[in-house]
XYZ file of C-alpha atoms in Angstrom:
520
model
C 122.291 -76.973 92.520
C 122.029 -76.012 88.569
C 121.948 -78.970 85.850
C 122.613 -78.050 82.603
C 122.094 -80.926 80.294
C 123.293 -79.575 77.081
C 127.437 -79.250 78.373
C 127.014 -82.574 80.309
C 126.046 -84.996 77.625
C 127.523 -84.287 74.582
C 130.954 -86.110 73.474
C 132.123 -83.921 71.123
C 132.615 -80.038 72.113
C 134.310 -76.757 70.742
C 135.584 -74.403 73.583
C 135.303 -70.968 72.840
C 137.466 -68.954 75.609
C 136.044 -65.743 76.104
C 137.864 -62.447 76.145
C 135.412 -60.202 76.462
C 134.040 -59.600 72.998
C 130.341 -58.628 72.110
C 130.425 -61.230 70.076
C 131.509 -64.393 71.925
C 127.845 -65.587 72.417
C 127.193 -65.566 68.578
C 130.503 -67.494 68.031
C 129.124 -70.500 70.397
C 125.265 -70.008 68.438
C 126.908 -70.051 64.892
C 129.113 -73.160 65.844
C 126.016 -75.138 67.120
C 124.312 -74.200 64.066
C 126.873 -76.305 62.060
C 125.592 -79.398 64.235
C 128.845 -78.854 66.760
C 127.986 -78.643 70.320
C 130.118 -75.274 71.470
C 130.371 -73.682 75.000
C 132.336 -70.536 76.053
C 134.298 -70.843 79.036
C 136.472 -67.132 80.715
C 139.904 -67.085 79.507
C 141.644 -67.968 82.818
C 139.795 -71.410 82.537
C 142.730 -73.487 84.849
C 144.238 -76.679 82.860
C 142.782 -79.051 84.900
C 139.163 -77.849 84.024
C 140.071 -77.303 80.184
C 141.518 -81.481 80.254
C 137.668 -82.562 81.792
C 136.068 -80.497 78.641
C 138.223 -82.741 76.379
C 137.332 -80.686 73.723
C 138.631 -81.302 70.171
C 138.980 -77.974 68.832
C 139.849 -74.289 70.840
C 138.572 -70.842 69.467
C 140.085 -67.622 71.237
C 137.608 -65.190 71.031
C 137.696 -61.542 70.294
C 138.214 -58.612 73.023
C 138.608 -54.544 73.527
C 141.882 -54.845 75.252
C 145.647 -54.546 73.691
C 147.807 -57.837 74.168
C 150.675 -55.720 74.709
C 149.273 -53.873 77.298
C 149.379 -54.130 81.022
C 146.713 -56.298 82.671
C 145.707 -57.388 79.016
C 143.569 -60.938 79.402
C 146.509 -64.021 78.814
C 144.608 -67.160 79.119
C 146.159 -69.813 82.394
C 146.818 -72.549 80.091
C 149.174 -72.856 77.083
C 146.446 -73.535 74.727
C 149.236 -73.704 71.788
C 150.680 -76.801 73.408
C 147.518 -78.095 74.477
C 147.318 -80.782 71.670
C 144.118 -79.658 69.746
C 143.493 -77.095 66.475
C 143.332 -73.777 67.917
C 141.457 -70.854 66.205
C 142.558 -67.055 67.005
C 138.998 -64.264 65.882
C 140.464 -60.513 66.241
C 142.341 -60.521 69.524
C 142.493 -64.392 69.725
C 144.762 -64.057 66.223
C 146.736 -60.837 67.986
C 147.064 -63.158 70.824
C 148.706 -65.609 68.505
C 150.955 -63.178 67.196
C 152.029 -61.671 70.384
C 152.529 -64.857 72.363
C 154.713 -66.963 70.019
C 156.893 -64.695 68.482
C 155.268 -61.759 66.334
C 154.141 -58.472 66.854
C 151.109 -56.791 66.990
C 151.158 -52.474 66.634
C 148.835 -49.863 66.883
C 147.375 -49.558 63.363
C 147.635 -46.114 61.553
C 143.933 -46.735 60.364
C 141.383 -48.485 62.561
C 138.745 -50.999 60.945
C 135.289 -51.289 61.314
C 132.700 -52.643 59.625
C 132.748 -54.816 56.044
C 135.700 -55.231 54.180
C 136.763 -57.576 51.242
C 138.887 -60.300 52.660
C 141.498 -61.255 49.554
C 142.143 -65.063 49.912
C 145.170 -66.453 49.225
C 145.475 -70.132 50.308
C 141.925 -72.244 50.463
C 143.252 -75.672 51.329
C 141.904 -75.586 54.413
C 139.957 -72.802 56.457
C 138.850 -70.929 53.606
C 138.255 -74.430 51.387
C 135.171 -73.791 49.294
C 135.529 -69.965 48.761
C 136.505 -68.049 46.174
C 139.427 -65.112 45.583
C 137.624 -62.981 48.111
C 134.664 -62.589 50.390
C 133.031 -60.004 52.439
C 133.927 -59.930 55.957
C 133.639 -57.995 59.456
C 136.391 -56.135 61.472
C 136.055 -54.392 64.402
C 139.711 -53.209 65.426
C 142.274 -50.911 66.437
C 145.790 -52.598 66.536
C 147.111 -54.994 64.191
C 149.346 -57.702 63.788
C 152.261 -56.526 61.662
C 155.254 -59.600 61.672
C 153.922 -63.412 62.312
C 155.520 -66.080 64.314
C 158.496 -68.312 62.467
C 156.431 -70.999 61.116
C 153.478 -68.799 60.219
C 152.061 -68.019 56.725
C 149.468 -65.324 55.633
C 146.915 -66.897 53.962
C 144.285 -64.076 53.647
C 144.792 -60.214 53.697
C 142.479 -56.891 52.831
C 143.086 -53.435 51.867
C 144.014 -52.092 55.116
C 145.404 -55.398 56.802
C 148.107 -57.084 54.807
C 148.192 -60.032 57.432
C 144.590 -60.855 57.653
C 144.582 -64.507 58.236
C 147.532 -66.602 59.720
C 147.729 -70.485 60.002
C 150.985 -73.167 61.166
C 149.563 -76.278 59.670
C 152.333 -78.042 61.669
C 151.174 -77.194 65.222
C 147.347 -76.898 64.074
C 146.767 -73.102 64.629
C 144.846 -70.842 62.456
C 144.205 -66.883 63.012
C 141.915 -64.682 61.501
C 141.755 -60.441 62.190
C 137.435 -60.417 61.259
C 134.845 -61.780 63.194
C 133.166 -65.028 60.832
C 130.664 -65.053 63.284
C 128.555 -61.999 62.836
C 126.180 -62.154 59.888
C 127.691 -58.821 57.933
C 130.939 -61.676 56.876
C 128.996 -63.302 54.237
C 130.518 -66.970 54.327
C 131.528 -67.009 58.056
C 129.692 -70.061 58.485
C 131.295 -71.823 55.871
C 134.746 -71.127 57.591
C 133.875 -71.874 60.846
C 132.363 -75.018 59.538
C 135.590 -75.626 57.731
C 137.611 -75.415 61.215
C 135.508 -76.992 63.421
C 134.134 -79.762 61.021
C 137.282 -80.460 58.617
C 140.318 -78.977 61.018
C 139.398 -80.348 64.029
C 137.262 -83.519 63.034
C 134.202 -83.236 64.765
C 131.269 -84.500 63.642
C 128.066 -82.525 62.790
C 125.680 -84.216 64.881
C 124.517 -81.846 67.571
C 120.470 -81.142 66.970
C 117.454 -81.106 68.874
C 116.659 -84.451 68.365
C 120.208 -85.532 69.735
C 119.945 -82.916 72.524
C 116.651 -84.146 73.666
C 117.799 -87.832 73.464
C 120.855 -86.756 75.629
C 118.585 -84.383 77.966
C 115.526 -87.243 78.497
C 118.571 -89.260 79.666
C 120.373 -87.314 81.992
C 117.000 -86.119 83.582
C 116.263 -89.914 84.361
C 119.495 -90.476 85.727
C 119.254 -87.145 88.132
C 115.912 -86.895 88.806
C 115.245 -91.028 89.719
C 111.484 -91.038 91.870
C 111.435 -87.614 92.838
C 109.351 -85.559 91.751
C 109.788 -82.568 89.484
C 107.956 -78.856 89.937
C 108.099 -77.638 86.578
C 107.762 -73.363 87.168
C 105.169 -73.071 83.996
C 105.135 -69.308 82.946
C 103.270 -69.980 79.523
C 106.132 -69.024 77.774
C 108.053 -70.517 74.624
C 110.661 -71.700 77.259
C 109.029 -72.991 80.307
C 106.410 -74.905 78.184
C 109.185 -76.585 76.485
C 111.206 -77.243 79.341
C 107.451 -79.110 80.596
C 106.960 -81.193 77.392
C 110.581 -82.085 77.478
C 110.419 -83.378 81.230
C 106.932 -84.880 80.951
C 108.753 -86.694 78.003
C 111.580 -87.889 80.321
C 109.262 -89.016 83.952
C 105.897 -88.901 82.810
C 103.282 -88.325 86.492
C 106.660 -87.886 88.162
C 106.478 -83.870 86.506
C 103.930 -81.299 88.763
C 103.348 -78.361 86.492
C 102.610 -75.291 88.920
C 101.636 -71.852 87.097
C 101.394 -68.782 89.158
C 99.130 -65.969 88.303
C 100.756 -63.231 89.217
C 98.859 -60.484 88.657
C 101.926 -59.334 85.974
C 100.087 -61.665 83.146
C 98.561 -60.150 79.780
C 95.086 -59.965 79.736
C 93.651 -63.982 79.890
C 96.934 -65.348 79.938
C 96.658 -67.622 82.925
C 93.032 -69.232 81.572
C 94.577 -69.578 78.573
C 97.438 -71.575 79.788
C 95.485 -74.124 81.615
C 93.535 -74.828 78.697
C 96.168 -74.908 76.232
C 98.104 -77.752 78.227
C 95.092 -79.801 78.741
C 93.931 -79.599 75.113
C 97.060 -79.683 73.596
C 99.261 -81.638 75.521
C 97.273 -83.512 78.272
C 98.747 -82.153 80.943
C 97.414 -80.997 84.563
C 98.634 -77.790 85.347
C 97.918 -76.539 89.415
C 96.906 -72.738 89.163
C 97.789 -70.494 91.730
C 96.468 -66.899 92.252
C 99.195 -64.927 93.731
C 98.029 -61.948 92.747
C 97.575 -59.989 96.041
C 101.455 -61.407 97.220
C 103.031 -59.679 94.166
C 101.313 -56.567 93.919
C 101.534 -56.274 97.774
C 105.246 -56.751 98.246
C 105.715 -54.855 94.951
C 103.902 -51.887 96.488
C 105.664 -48.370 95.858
C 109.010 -50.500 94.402
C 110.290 -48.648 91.361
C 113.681 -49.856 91.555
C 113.536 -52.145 88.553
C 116.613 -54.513 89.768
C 114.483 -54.276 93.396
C 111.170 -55.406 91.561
C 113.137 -58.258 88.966
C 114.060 -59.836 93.345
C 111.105 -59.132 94.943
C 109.437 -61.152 91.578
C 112.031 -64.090 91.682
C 111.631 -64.139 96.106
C 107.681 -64.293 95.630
C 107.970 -66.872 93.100
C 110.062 -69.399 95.201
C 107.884 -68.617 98.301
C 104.598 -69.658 96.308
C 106.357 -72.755 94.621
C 107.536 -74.135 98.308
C 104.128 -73.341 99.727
C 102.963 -75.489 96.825
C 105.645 -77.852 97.124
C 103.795 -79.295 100.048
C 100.805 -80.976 98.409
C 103.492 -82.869 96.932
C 105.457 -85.234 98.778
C 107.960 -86.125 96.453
C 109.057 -83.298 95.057
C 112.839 -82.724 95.116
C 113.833 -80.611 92.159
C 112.428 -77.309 90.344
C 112.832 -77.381 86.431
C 112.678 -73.868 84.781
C 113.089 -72.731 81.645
C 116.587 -70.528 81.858
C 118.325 -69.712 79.065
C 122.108 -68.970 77.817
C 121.678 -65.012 77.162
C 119.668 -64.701 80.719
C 122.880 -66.270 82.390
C 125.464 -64.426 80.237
C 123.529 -60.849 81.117
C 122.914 -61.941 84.487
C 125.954 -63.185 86.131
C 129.377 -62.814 84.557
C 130.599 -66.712 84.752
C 131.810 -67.021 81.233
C 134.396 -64.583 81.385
C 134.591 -60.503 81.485
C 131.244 -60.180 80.242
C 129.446 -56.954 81.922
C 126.203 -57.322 84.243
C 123.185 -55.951 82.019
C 120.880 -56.805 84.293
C 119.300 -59.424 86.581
C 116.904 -62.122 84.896
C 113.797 -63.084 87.193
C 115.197 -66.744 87.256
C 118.797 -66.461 87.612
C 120.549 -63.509 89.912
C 116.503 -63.329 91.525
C 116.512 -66.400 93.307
C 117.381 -67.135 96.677
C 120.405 -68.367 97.980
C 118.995 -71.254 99.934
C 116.171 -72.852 98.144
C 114.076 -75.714 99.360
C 114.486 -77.348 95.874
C 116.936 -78.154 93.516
C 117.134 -76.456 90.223
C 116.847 -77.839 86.857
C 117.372 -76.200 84.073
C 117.565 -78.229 80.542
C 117.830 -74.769 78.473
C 120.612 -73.443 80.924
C 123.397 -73.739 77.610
C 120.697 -73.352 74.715
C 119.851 -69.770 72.638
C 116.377 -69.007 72.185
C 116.481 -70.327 68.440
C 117.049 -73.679 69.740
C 114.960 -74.207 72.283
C 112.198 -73.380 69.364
C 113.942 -76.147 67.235
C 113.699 -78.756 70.391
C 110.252 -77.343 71.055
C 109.469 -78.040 67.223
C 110.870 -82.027 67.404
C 108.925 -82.464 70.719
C 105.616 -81.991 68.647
C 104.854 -78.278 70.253
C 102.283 -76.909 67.648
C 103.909 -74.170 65.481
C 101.329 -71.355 66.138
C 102.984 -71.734 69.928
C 106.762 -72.553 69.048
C 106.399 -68.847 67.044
C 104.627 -66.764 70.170
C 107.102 -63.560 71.271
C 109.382 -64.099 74.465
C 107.618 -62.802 77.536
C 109.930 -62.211 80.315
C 109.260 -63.925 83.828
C 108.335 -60.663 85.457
C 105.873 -60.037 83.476
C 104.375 -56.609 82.956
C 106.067 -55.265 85.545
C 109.366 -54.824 83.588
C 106.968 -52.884 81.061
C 105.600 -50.357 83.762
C 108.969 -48.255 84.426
C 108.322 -46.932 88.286
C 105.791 -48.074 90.983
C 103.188 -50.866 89.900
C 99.989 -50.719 90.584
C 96.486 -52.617 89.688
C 95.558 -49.569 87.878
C 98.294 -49.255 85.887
C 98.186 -53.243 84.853
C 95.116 -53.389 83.732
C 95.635 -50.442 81.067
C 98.422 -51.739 80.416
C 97.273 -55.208 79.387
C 94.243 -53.359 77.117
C 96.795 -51.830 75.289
C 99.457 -54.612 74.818
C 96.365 -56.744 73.500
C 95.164 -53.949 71.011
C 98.783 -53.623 69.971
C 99.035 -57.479 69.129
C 96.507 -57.819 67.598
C 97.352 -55.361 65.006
C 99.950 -56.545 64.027
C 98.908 -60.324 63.572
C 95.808 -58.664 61.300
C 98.062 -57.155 59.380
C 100.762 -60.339 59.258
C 103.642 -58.722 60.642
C 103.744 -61.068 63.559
C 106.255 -63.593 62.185
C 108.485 -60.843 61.000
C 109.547 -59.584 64.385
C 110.921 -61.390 67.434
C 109.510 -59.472 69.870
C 106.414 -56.829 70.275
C 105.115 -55.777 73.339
C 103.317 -51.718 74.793
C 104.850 -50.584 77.393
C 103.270 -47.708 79.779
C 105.414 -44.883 80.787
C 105.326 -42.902 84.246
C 104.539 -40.209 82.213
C 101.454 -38.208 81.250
C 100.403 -35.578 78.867
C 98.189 -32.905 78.106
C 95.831 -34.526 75.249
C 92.157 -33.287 74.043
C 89.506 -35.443 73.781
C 85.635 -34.154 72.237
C 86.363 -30.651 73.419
C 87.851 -31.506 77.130
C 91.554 -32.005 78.234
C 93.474 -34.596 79.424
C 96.299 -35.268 81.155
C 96.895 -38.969 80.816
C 99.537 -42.226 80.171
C 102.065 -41.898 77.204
C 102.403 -45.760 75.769
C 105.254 -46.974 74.408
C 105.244 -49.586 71.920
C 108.417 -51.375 70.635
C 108.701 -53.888 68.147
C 112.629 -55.610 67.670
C 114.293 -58.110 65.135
C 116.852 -60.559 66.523
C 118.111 -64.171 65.888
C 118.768 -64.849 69.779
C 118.044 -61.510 71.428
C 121.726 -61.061 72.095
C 121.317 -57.895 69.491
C 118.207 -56.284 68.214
C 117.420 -54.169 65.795
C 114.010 -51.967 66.015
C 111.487 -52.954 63.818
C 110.701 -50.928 60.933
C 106.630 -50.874 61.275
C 104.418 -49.799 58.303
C 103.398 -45.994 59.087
C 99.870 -47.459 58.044
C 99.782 -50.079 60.696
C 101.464 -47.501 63.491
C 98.657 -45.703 62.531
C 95.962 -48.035 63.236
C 97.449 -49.230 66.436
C 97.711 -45.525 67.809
C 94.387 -44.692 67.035
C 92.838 -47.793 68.425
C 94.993 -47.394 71.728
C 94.183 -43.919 72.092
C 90.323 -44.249 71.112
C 89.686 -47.617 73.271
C 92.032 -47.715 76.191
C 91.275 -45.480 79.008
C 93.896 -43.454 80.745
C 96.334 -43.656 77.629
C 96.222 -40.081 75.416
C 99.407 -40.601 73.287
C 101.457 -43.253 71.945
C 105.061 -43.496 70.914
C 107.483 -45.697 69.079
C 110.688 -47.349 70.029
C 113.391 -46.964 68.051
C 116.614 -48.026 69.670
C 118.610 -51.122 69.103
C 120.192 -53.626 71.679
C 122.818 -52.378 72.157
C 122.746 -49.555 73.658
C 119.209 -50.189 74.159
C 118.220 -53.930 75.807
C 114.916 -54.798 74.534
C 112.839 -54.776 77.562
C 112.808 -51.158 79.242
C 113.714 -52.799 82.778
């Protein structure tokens, strides 16, 4: 059993119905940041479950399929008719078109990338801006006659009907994507329909989320007891504060050393919560269970289960000492469930996250997880109003499995421990130089490769080490980061000079996508 506080609790919502576009997360991410609450639901969402969302505004997201072709995604319900403002991005505006009366074509030219969006009504979605603004498209057919009842209020260069709206029955279409960051007032026009259109009121924060979430966690959790699943991460530590906020002694914070840490990461998580927060945290050493049942396992979707089925069997072992424990909290996030499991619509399986598609199917415990809705961004901003010191709200995600997601092929001790010598050197490089801030995520990574190398006047034939460095907002998309030659420089030479069994190191370039961030 999942509980996911953020959908639950909040009165006013914007549903987002997903049709497959790379961008339907950051539509949901860019709503929120307005202060609406926003959750993406598949296409073929049934009436019945669309009525219980009650929401007060509908956004029809982009998608890479034709409307007028066979099998193309039609959503179940007649959102037209459904009695709320309705907002068409790309294929949601085609859908528009094609479903009440206009017609969408092949287009001669296709468009992608910026374009200047030529405004010509700003009474309502585009109220605030100016003759024209920079936008994003990203498409290959175009709508080319609009409903009766329709009126272009927006148009570029290559689309004369760039933006549609019927005032009378509340629906609004636009062929670019406001959400992605290249459309330079997006915001403002999403604000505009979501805020001013449909009449909902910006109050969705942290501080109203963690109101809502303290509440609900009461109500769910009563006297049991809660297991919190304490990696040390940004997440999971959040996730603690935030329950120990909401049941006090009723919260058991468990952290498993599992051999897949970074070098004095476990010591340094016991101490942190009992300086910093007062908390007791039970340590386990499961180092020998991991690195057993890991044994010769280079699979990396094999290794992500084997991590999430060890976890759960050290957590119910340690369940025991505590009689009342009924639920385990952890610290799941939106992108780990959209890449992990495809229950938000046709959204492809990247791959499976430790603490989603890992665990079992029977579990001794039920799951909560607080952060199950939230983007990383925001669990920072809760983390922030819950008091979390900013040196810890700004540390790099570290994914549950540890390093062995950063050790492509067979794990072993060996391999670990030069591993975590060189992901230390690496980080602490770039905090002496100040670059830490800058970039979302850094982390060495040590390839099942070796080279020839010479050292003094002997050769070698040691580890290549990988080091990658990413910018991101919610890790949805990354970009590499571009590293000072100076500083690659330093960190080679240190790795190379100090870490034995590593002879050469390389930099990651590649962006998510194609790349994901993590190399398993």
């Amino acid at each position: 059993m999942r509980g996911s506080f953020a959908s639950m609790t909040h009165n006013e919502r914007i549903v987002i119905l997903d049709f497959g576009s790379q961008y339907t997360q950051i539509i949901a991410r860019k709503v929120r940041e307005v202060g609406v609450y926003a959750e993406i639901h598949p296409y073929s969402i049934s009436h019945e479950a669309l009525s219980a969302r009650a929401p007060k505004g509908i956004i029809l997201s982009g998608g890479p399929s034709s409307v007028y072709a066979d099998g193309a995604p039609i959503p179940s319900v007649d959102v037209f008719s459904f009695g709320v403002p309705v907002l068409g991005i790309c294929y949601g505006l085609q859908l528009i078109a094609f479903q009440l009366g206009g017609s969408v074509d092949k287009a001669a030219r296709r468009e992608f990338g910026r374009a200047m969006l030529q405004i010509d009504d700003t009474s309502d979605l585009f109220a605030g801006l100016g003759a024209e603004t920079q936008v994003w498209m990203s498409h290959g057919d175009h709508c080319t006659s609009i409903p009766d009842g329709f009126e272009r209020i927006g148009h570029t260069e290559n689309a004369e009907i760039c933006a549609v709206r019927n005032t009378e029955r509340r629906i609004w279409g636009v062929q670019f994507h406001p959400e992605v960051h290249h459309s330079t007032e997006g915001k403002t026009i999403l604000k505009n329909f979501v805020v001013n259109i449909c009449g909902c009121a910006a109050t969705w924060n942290a501080s109203s989320f963690i109101d809502n979430a303290v509440r609900e966690i009461r109500e769910r959790v009563g006297n049991g007891g809660v297991i919190c699943a304490l990696s040390g991460g940004v997440d999971s530590t959040v996730a603690a504060v935030l329950l120990h906020k909401a049941i006090g002694d009723q919260l058991h914070c468990i952290h498993i050393d599992s051999g897949l840490m970074r070098k004095g990461e476990s010591a340094n998580i016991i101490e942190m919560f009992k300086t910093h927060f007062s908390m007791s945290v039970d340590l386990v050493n499961g180092s020998e269970a991991f690195l057993t049942r890991l044994e010769g396992v280079s699979d990396p979707e094999k290794k992500r289960k084997i991590i999430g089925n060890t976890f759960i069997d050290l957590f119910d072992i340690e369940a025991k000492k505590f009689s009342d424990a009924k639920f385990l909290a952890q610290g799941t996030l939106y992108p780990d469930v959209i890449e992990s499991v495809s229950i938000k619509g046709p959204s492809a399986t990247i791959k499976t996250h430790h603490n989603v598609g890992g665990l079992p199917e029977k579990m001794n415990l039920q799951l909560i997880e607080p952060f199950r809705e939230l983007f990383k961004d925001e669990v920072r901003r809760v983390g922030r109003e819950l008091g979390i010191p900013e040196w810890f709200i700004e540390r790099h995600p570290f994914p549950g499995p540890g390093l062995a997601i950063r050790i492509p092929g067979a794990i072993t001790s060996g391999k670990l421990d030069i591993l975590r010598e060189a992901d230390e050197i690496y980080l602490e490089e770039i905090r002496k130089a100040g670059l830490y801030n800058d970039i979302w995520q850094a982390f060495a990574v040590l390839l099942p490769v070796q080279t020839v190398g010479v050292m003094g006047d002997e050769r070698t034939y040691e580890h290549v080490c990988g080091v990658r460095a990413v910018t991101s907002t919610d890790g949805m998309t990354a970009d590499w980061y571009h590293m000072p030659y100076d500083v690659l420089a330093r960190i080679s030479n240190r790795i190379i000079n100090e870490v034995r069994g590593i002879n050469r190191v390389v930099y990651d370039i590649s962006s998510k996508p194609p790349a994901t961030i993590e190399w398993e």
